[in-house]
Each structure stands twice: as structure tokens, then as C-alpha cells.
XYZ file of N, CA and C in Angstrom:
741
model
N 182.483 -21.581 64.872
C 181.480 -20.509 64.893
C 180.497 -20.756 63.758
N 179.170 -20.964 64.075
C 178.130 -20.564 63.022
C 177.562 -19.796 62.593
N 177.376 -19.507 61.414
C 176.604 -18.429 60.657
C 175.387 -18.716 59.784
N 174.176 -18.317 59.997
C 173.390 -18.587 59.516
C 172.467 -17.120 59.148
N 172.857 -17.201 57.612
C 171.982 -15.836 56.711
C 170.434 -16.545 56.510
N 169.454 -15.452 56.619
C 168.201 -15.839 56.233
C 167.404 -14.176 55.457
N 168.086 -14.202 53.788
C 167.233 -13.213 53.550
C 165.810 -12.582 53.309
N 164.959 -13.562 53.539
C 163.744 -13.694 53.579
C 163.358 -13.305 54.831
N 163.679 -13.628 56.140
C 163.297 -13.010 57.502
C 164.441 -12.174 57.749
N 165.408 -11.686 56.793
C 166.495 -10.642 57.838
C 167.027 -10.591 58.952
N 167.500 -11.988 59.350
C 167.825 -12.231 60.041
C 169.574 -12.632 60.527
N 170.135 -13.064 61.437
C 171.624 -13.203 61.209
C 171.736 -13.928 62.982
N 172.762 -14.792 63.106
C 172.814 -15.624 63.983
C 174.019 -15.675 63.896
N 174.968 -15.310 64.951
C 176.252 -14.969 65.091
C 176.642 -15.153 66.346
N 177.812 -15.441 66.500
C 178.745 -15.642 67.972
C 178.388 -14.592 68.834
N 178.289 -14.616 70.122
C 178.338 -13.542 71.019
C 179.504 -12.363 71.157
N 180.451 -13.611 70.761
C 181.708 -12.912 70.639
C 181.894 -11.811 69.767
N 181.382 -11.656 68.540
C 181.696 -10.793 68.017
C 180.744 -9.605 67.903
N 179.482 -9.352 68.750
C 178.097 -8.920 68.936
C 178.860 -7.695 69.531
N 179.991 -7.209 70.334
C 180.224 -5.678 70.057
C 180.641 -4.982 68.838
N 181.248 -5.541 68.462
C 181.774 -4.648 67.109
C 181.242 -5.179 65.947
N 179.718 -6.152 66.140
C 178.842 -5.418 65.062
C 177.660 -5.677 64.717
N 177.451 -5.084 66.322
C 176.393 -4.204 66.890
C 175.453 -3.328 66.124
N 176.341 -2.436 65.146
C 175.790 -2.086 63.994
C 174.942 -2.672 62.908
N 175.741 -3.550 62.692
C 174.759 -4.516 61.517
C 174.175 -5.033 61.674
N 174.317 -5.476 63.110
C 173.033 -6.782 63.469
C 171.620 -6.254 63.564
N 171.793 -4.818 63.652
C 170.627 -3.964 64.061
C 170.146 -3.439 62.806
N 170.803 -3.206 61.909
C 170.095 -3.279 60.258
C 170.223 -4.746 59.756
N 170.176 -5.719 60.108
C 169.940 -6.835 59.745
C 168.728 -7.432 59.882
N 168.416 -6.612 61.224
C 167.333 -7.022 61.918
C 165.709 -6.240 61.390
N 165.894 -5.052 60.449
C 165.311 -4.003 60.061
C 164.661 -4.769 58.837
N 163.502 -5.294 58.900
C 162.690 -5.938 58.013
C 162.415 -5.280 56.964
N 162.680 -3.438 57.132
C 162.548 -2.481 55.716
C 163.717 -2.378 55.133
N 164.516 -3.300 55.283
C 165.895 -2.700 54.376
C 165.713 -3.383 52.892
N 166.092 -3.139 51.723
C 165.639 -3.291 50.807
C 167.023 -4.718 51.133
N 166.782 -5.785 49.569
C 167.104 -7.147 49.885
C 168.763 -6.778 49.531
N 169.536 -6.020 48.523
C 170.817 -5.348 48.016
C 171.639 -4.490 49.195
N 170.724 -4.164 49.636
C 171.595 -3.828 51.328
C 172.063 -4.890 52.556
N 170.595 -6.098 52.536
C 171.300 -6.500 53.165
C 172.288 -7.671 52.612
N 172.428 -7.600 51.377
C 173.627 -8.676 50.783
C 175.022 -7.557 50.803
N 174.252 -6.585 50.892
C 175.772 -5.940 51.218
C 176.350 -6.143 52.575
N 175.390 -5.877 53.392
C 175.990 -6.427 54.734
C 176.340 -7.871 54.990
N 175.985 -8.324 54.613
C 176.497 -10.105 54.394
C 177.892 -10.032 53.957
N 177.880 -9.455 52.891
C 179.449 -9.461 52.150
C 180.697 -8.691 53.079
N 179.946 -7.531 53.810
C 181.094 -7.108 55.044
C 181.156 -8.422 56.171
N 180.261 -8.736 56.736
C 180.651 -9.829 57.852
C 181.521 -10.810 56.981
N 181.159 -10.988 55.926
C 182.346 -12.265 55.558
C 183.468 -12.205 55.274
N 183.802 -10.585 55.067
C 184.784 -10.185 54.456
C 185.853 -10.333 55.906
N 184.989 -10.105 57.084
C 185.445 -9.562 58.473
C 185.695 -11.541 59.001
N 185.198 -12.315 58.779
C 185.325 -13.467 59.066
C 186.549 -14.323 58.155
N 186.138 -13.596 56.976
C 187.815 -14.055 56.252
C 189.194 -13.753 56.747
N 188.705 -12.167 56.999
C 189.928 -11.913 57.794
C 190.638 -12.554 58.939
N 189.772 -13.051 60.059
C 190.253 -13.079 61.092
C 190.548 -14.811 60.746
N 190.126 -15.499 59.738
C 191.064 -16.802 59.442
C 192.026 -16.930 58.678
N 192.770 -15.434 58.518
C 194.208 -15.296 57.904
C 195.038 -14.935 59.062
N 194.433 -14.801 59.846
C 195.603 -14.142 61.141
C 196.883 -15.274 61.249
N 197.819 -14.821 62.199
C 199.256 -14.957 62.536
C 198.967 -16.721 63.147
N 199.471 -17.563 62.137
C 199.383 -18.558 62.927
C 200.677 -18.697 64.110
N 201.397 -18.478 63.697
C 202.617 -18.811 64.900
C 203.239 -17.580 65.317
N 203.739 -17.524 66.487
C 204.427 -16.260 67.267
C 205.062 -15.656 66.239
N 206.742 -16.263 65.868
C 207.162 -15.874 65.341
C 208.568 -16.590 64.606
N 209.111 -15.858 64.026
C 210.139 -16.938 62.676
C 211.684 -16.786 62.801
N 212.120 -17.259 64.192
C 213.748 -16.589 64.173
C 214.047 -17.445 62.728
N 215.162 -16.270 62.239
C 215.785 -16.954 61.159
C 217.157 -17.935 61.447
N 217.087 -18.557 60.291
C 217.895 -19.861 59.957
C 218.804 -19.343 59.125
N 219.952 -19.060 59.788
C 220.911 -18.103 58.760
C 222.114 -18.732 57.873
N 221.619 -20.945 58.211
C 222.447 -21.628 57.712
C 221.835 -21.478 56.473
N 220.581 -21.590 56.209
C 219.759 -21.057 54.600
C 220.038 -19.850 54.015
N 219.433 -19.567 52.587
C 219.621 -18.916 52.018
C 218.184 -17.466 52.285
N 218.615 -16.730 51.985
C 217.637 -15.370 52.423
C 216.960 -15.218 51.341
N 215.581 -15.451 50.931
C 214.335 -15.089 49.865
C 213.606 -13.989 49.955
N 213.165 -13.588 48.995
C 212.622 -11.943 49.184
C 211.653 -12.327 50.118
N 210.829 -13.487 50.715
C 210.096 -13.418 52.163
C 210.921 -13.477 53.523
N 212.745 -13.371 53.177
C 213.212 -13.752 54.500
C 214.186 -14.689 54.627
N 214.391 -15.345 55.607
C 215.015 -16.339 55.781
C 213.824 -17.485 56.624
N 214.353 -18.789 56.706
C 213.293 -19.682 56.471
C 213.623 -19.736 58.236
N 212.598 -20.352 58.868
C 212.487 -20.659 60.431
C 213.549 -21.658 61.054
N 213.716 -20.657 62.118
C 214.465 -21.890 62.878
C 213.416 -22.486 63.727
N 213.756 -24.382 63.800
C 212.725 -24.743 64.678
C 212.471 -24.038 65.935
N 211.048 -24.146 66.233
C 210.633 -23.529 67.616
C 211.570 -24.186 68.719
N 211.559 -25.347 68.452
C 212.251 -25.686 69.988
C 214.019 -26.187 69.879
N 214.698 -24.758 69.354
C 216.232 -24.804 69.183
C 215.807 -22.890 69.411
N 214.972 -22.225 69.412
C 214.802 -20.894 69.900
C 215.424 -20.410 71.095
N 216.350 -19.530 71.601
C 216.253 -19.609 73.115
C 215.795 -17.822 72.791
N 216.030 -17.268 74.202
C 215.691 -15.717 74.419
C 217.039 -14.784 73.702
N 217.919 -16.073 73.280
C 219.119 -14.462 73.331
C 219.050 -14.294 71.634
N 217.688 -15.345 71.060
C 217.545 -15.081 69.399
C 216.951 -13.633 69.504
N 216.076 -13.488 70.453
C 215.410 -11.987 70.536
C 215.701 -11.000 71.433
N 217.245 -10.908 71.525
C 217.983 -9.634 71.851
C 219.361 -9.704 71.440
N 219.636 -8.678 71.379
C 220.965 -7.904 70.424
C 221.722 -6.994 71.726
N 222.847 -7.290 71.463
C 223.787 -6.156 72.235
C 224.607 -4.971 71.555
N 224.628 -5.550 70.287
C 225.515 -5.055 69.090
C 225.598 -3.776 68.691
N 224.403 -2.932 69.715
C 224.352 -1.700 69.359
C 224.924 -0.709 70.222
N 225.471 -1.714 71.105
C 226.071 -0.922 72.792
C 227.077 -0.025 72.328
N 227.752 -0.446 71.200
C 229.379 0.185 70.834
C 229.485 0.887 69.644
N 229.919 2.433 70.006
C 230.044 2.887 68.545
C 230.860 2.200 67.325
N 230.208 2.577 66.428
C 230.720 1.625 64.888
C 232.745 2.101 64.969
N 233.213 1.840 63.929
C 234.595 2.245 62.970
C 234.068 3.335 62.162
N 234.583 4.878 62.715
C 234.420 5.695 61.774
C 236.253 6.009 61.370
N 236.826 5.417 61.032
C 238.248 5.192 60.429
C 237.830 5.159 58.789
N 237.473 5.832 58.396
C 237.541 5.584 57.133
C 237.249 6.868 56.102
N 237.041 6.645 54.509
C 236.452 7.429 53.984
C 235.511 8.355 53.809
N 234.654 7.918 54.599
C 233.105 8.311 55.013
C 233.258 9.329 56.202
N 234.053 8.882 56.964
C 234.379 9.286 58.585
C 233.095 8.858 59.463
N 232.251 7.903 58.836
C 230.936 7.119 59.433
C 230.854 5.608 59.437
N 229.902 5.217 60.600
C 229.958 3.666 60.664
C 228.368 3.020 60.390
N 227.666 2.387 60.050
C 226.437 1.924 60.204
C 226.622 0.482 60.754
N 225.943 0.102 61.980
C 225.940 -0.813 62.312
C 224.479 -1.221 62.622
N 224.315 -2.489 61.323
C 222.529 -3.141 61.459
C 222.785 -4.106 62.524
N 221.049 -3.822 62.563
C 220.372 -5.183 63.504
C 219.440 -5.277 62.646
N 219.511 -5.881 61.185
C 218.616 -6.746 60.426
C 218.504 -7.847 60.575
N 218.034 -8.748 59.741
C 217.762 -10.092 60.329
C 218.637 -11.194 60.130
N 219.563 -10.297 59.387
C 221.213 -11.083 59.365
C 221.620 -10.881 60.476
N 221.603 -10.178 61.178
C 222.416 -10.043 61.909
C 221.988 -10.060 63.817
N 220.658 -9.951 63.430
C 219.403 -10.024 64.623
C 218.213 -11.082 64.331
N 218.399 -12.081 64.372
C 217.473 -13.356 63.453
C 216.119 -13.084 64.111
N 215.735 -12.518 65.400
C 214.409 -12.092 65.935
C 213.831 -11.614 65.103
N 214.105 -10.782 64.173
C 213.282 -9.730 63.642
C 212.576 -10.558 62.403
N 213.450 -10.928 62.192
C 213.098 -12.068 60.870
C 211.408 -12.043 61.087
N 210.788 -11.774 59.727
C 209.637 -11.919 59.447
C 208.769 -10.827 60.532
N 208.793 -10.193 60.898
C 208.101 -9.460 61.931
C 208.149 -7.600 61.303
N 209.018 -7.733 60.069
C 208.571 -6.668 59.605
C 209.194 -5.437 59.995
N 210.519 -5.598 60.835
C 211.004 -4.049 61.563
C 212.802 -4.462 61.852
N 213.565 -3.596 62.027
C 214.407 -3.540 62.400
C 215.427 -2.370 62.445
N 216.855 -2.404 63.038
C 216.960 -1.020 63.385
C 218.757 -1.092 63.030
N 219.124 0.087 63.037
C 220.597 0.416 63.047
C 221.187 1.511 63.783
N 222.500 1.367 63.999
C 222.952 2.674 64.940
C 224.063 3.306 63.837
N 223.684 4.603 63.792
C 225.059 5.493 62.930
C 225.592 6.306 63.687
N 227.037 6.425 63.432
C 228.511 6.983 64.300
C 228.582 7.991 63.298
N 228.834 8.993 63.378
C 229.204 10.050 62.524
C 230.194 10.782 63.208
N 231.323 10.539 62.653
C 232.700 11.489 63.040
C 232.293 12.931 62.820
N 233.376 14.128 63.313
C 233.260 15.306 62.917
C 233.824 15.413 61.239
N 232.670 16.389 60.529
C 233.039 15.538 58.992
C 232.795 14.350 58.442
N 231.640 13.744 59.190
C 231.277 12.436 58.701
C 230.185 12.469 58.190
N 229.891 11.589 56.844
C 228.723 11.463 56.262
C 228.342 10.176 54.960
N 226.816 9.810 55.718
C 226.499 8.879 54.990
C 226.225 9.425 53.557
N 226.457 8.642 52.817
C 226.216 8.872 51.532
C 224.900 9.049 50.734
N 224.468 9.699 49.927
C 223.311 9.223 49.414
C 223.026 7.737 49.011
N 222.382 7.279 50.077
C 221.868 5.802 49.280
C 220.041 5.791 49.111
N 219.716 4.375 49.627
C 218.221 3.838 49.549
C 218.394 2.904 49.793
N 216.921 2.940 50.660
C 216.699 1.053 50.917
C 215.619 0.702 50.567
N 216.067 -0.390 49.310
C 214.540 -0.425 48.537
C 213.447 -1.045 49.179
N 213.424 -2.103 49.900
C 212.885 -2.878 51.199
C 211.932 -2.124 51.969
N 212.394 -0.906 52.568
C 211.012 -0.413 53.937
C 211.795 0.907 53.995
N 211.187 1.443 54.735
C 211.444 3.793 55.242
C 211.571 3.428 56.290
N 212.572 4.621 56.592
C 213.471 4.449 57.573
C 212.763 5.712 58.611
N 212.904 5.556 60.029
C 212.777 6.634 60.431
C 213.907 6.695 61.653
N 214.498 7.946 61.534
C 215.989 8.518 61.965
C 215.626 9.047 63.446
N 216.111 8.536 64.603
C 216.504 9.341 65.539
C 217.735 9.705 66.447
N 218.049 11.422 66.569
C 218.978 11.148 66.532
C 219.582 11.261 68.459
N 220.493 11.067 68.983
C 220.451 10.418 69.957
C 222.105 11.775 71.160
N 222.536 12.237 69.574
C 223.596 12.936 70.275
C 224.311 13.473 69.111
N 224.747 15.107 69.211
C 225.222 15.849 67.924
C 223.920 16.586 67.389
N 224.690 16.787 65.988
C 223.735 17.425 65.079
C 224.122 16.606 63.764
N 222.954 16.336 63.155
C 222.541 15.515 61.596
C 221.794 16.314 60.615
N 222.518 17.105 59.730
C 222.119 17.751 58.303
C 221.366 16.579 57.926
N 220.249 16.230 57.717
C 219.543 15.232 56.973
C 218.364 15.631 55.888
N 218.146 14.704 54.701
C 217.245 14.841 53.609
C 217.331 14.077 52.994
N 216.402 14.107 51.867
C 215.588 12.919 51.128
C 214.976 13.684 49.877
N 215.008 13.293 48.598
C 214.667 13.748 47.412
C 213.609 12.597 46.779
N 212.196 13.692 46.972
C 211.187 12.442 46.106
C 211.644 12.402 44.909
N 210.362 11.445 44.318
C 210.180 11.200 42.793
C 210.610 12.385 41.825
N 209.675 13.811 42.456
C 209.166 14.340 41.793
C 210.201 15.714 41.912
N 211.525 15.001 41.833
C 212.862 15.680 42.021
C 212.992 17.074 43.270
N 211.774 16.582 44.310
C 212.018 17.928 45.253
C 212.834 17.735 46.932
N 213.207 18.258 47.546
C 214.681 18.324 48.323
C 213.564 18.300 49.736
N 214.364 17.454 50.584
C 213.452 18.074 51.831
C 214.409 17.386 52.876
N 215.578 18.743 53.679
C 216.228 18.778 54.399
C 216.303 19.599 55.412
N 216.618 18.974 56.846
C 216.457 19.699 58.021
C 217.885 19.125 58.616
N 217.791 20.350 59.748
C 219.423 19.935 60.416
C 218.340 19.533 61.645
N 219.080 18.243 62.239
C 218.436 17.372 63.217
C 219.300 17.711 64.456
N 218.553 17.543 65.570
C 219.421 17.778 67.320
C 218.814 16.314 67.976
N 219.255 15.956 69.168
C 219.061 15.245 70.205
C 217.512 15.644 69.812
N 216.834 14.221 70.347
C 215.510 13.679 70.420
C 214.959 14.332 69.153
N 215.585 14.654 68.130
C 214.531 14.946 66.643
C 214.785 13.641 66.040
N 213.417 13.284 65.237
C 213.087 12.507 64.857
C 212.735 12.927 62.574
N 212.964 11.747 62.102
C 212.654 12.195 60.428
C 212.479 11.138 59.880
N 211.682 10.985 59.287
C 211.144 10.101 58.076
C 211.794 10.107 56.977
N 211.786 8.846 56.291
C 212.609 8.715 55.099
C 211.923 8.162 54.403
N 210.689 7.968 53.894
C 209.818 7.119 52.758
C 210.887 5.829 51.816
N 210.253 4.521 51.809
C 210.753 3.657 51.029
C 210.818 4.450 49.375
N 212.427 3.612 49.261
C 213.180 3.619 48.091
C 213.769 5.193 47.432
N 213.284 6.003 48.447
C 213.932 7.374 47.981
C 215.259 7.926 48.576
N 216.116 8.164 47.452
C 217.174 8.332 47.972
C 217.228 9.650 48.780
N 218.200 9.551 49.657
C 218.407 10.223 51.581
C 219.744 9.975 51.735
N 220.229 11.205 52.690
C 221.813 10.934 53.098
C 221.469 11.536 54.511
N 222.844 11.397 55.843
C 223.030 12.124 56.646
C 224.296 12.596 56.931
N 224.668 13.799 57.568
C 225.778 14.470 57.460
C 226.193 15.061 58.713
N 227.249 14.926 59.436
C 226.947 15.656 60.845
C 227.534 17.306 60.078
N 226.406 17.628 61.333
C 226.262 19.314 61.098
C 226.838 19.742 62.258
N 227.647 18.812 63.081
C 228.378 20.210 64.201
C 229.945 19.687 64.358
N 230.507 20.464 65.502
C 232.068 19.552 65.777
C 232.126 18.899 66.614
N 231.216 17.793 66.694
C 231.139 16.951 67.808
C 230.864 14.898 67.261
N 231.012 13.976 67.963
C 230.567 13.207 66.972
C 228.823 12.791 67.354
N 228.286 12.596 66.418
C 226.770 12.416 66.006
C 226.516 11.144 66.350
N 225.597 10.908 67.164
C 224.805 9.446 66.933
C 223.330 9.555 66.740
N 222.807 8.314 65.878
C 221.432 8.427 65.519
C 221.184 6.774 65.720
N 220.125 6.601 65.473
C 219.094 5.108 65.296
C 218.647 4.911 64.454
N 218.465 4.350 63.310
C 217.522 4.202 62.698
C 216.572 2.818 62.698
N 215.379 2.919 62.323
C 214.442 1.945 62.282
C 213.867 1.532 61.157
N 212.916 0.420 60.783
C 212.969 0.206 59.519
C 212.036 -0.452 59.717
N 210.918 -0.238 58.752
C 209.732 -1.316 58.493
C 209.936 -2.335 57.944
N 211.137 -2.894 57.617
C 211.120 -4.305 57.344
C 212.799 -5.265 57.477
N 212.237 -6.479 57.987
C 213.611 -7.151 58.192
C 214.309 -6.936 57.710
N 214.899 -6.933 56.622
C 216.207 -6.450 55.920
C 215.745 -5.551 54.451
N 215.850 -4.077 55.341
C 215.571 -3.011 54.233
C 216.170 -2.990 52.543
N 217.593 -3.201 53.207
C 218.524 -3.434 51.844
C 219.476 -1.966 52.024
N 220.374 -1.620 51.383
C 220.892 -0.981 51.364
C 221.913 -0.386 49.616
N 221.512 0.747 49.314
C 222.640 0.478 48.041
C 222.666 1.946 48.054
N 224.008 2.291 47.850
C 224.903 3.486 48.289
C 225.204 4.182 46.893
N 224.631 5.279 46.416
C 224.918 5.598 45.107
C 226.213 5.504 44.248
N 227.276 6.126 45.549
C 228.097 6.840 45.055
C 228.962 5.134 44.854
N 228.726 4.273 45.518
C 229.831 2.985 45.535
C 228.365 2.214 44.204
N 227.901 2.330 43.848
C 226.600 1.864 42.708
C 227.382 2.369 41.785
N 228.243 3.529 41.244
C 228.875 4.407 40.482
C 229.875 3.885 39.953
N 231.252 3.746 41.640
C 232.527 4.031 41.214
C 232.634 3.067 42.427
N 232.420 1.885 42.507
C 233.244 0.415 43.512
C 232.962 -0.528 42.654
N 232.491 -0.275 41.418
C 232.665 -1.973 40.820
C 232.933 -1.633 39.311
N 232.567 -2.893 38.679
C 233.453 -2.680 37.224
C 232.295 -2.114 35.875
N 231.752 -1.352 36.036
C 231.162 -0.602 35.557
C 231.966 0.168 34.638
N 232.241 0.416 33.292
C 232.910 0.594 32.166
C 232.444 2.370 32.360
N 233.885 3.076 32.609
C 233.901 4.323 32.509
C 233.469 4.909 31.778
N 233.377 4.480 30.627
C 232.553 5.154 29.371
C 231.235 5.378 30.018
N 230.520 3.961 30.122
C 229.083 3.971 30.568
C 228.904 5.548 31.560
N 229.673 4.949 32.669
C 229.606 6.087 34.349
C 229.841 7.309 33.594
N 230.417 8.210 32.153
C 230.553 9.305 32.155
C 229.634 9.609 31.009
N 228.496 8.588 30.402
C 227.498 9.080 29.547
C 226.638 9.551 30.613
N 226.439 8.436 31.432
C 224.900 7.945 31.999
C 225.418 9.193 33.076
N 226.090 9.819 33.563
C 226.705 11.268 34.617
C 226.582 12.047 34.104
N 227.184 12.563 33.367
C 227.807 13.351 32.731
C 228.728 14.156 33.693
N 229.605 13.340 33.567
C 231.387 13.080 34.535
C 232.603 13.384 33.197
N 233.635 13.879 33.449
C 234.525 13.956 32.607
C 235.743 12.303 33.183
N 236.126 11.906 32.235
C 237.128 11.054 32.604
C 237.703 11.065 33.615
N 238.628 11.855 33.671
C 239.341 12.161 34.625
C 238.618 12.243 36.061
N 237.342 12.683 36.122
C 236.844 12.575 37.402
C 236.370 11.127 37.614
N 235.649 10.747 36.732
C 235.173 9.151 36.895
C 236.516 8.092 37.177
N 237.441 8.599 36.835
C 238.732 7.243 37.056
C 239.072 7.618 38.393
N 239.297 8.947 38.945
C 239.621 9.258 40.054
C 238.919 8.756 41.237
N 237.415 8.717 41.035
C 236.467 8.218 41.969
C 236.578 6.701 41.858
N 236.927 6.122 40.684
C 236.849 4.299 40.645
C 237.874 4.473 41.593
N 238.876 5.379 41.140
C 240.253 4.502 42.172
C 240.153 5.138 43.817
N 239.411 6.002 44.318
C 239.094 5.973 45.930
C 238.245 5.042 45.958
N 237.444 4.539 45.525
C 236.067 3.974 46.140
C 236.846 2.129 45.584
N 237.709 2.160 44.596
C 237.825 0.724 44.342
C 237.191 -0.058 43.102
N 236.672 1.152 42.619
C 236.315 0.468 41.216
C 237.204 0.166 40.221
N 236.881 -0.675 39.083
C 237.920 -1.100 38.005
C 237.117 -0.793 36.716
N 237.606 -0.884 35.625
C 236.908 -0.560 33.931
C 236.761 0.279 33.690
């Protein structure tokens, strides 16, 4: 494509192709009274608009290579031609999770560990099982915001900004909720039935880190966990030893 500026005749010589959407400028380009600072301003938008469109998406897309190691851009490509169709579909979500446990809840991802399609494309999703009495914990995913739908039951759900304020609703079939990146959020079933939800995620692998196991599942020196709390002993050792922590 050629471009040819002429600020002396105000003029502009441009692809046809791009003569609808800017249609506008070409027509103050063309305006022999525009003072000479306007039209270098308009110069500087078309180029800005021509830069753009030579950053676009060179290749479809990046199943991941999960024999490599995962970098905060991802995991690195599998060649195009070792791709088949079943890199870009998942079944994994057909079956409720293991709610056998502490939680009485299961989360089961389709990140890009575990769904290599998504890899690099910026989205991915999970299914949560919530027993009667089941509940996710307060965590965060520092990575991308989540948005919750829920699919069957009822989900007590919320999220606490920055700016220490609470914002919780009890969720039904086809309600939907936002979770903004990196703020911590929990869900809880709110009836006697078991709960299922979806969640989605603006980016391949959101991340995940669970407060209460951030606390009391690793070796984090009790002292520390009952300054930085303000926990009495006795409660902080009690929680290392359900959750599996040591120190």
C-alpha cells in the first residue's frame, strides 16, 4: 500500500481499501483551509491506524507445548503441523469434580495446562461442584477476572476491592457475576442442594492462590502467621495441622 502526504497541496493518496473508514479525513485533508498543525495531526492518526494494522495476529493460533516450561507469556507453540482438532476441545468438563473433601468443593480447570487450545488466546474456563456445605475459599487469580455462571443450585458469592468494600449476592441458575483481576472472592453454596457454576477467565492460565492454604499449608513459621493475623497459637497450629502446614 502507498502513501503519499503532500502538505503544501493537502492532499493524501490512499488505498481504496481503507476510503470507508476514513472517509472523514480524507475530506479534511482535502480542505485547502485547514491550517498546516491540523493537518499533521491528521497524518499522525492515519499512521498511527497503519501501524496498527502491521501489528496484527500473524498466525491463527499457539496450541501449547506442555513438554516446555510455562513463561509469564505462556507456554511455547506446538508445531502447526503436529496440531490436530482434539488440541481445541476439552471434554473434561462433562463430569462433576471430587467434592470428598475439606472444602466439600471441586474446581476443575480448562487452562492451558490442561486445555493447550487456549494457550495464548487470552481466555479460559473452569467448572465448580459445590456440595451441600461446600465452599470455595477466599482466593485470587492474579492473571485475569473471572466471570461466574452459575448453572444449577444457589452460590452466596463476593469479592472485596482495594478499597476494603464487600460486594456479595446470592446467585440462582442463569445469574451471572464478575470478579475483577487480583481481588480476592469466594463462593459458597447457599441452598441444600449441590451447586454448579462455570467460570471464565480472561486469560490462559489465571493462576490461582487460596488464602487460607497461603496461611496454614506450608512452612510458614507460626510466629510470623500469628503477628502478620493476629491469630492466637493455638488457633494457628490447629489450622497448620487441617490444612497440612508445618513450623
Amino acid at each position: 500500500m502507498a502513501i503519499l502526504f503532500n502538505l503544501h497541496q493537502s492532499t493524501l493518496i490512499i488505498s481504496s481499501l481503507y476510503k470507508p473508514t476514513l472517509q472523514p479525513l480524507l475530506q479534511l485533508s482535502h480542505n485547502t483551509h485547514q491550517p498546516k498543525h491540523k493537518m499533521i495531526h491528521i497524518i499522525l492518526i492515519l499512521c498511527s491506524l497503519f501501524t496498527f494494522s502491521t501489528h496484527a495476529a500473524v498466525q491463527d493460533f499457539c496450541v501449547a507445548d506442555l513438554k516446555g516450561p510455562e513463561s509469564p507469556a505462556g507456554y511455547s507453540c506446538t508445531p502447526a503441523a503436529k496440531v490436530t482438532v482434539d488440541d481445541f476441545v476439552s471434554t473434561s468438563l462433562r463430569a462433576a469434580g471430587n467434592t470428598s473433601n475439606i472444602i466439600k468443593a471441586a474446581v476443575s480447570p480448562a487452562f492451558a495446562a490442561q486445555f493447550p487450545g487456549v494457550n495464548g488466546l487470552g481466555i479460559s474456563i473452569a467448572r465448580l461442584d459445590l456440595s451441600p456445605g461446600g465452599v470455595i475459599p477466599m482466593h485470587t487469580h492474579p492473571g485475569g477476572s473471572e466471570l461466574l455462571l452459575v448453572t444449577q443450585g444457589f452460590i452466596k458469592a463476593g469479592f472485596i476491592s482495594s478499597a476494603n468494600t464487600v460486594y456479595v449476592k446470592t446467585l440462582k441458575k442463569g445469574d451471572i457475576m464478575v470478579f475483577p483481576q487480583g481481588l480476592l472472592h469466594f463462593q459458597v453454596n447457599a441452598g441444600g442442594v449441590t451447586a454448579v457454576a462455570f467460570a471464565s477467565f480472561s486469560s490462559a492460565s489465571p493462576g490461582l492462590q487460596i488464602t487460607d492454604f497461603a496461611l496454614f499449608a506450608n512452612d510458614l513459621p507460626s510466629s510470623l502467621v500469628e503477628m502478620t493475623t493476629f491469630l492466637d497459637d493455638a488457633t494457628v497450629k490447629k489450622l497448620k495441622s487441617v490444612l497440612g502446614g508445618t513450623g
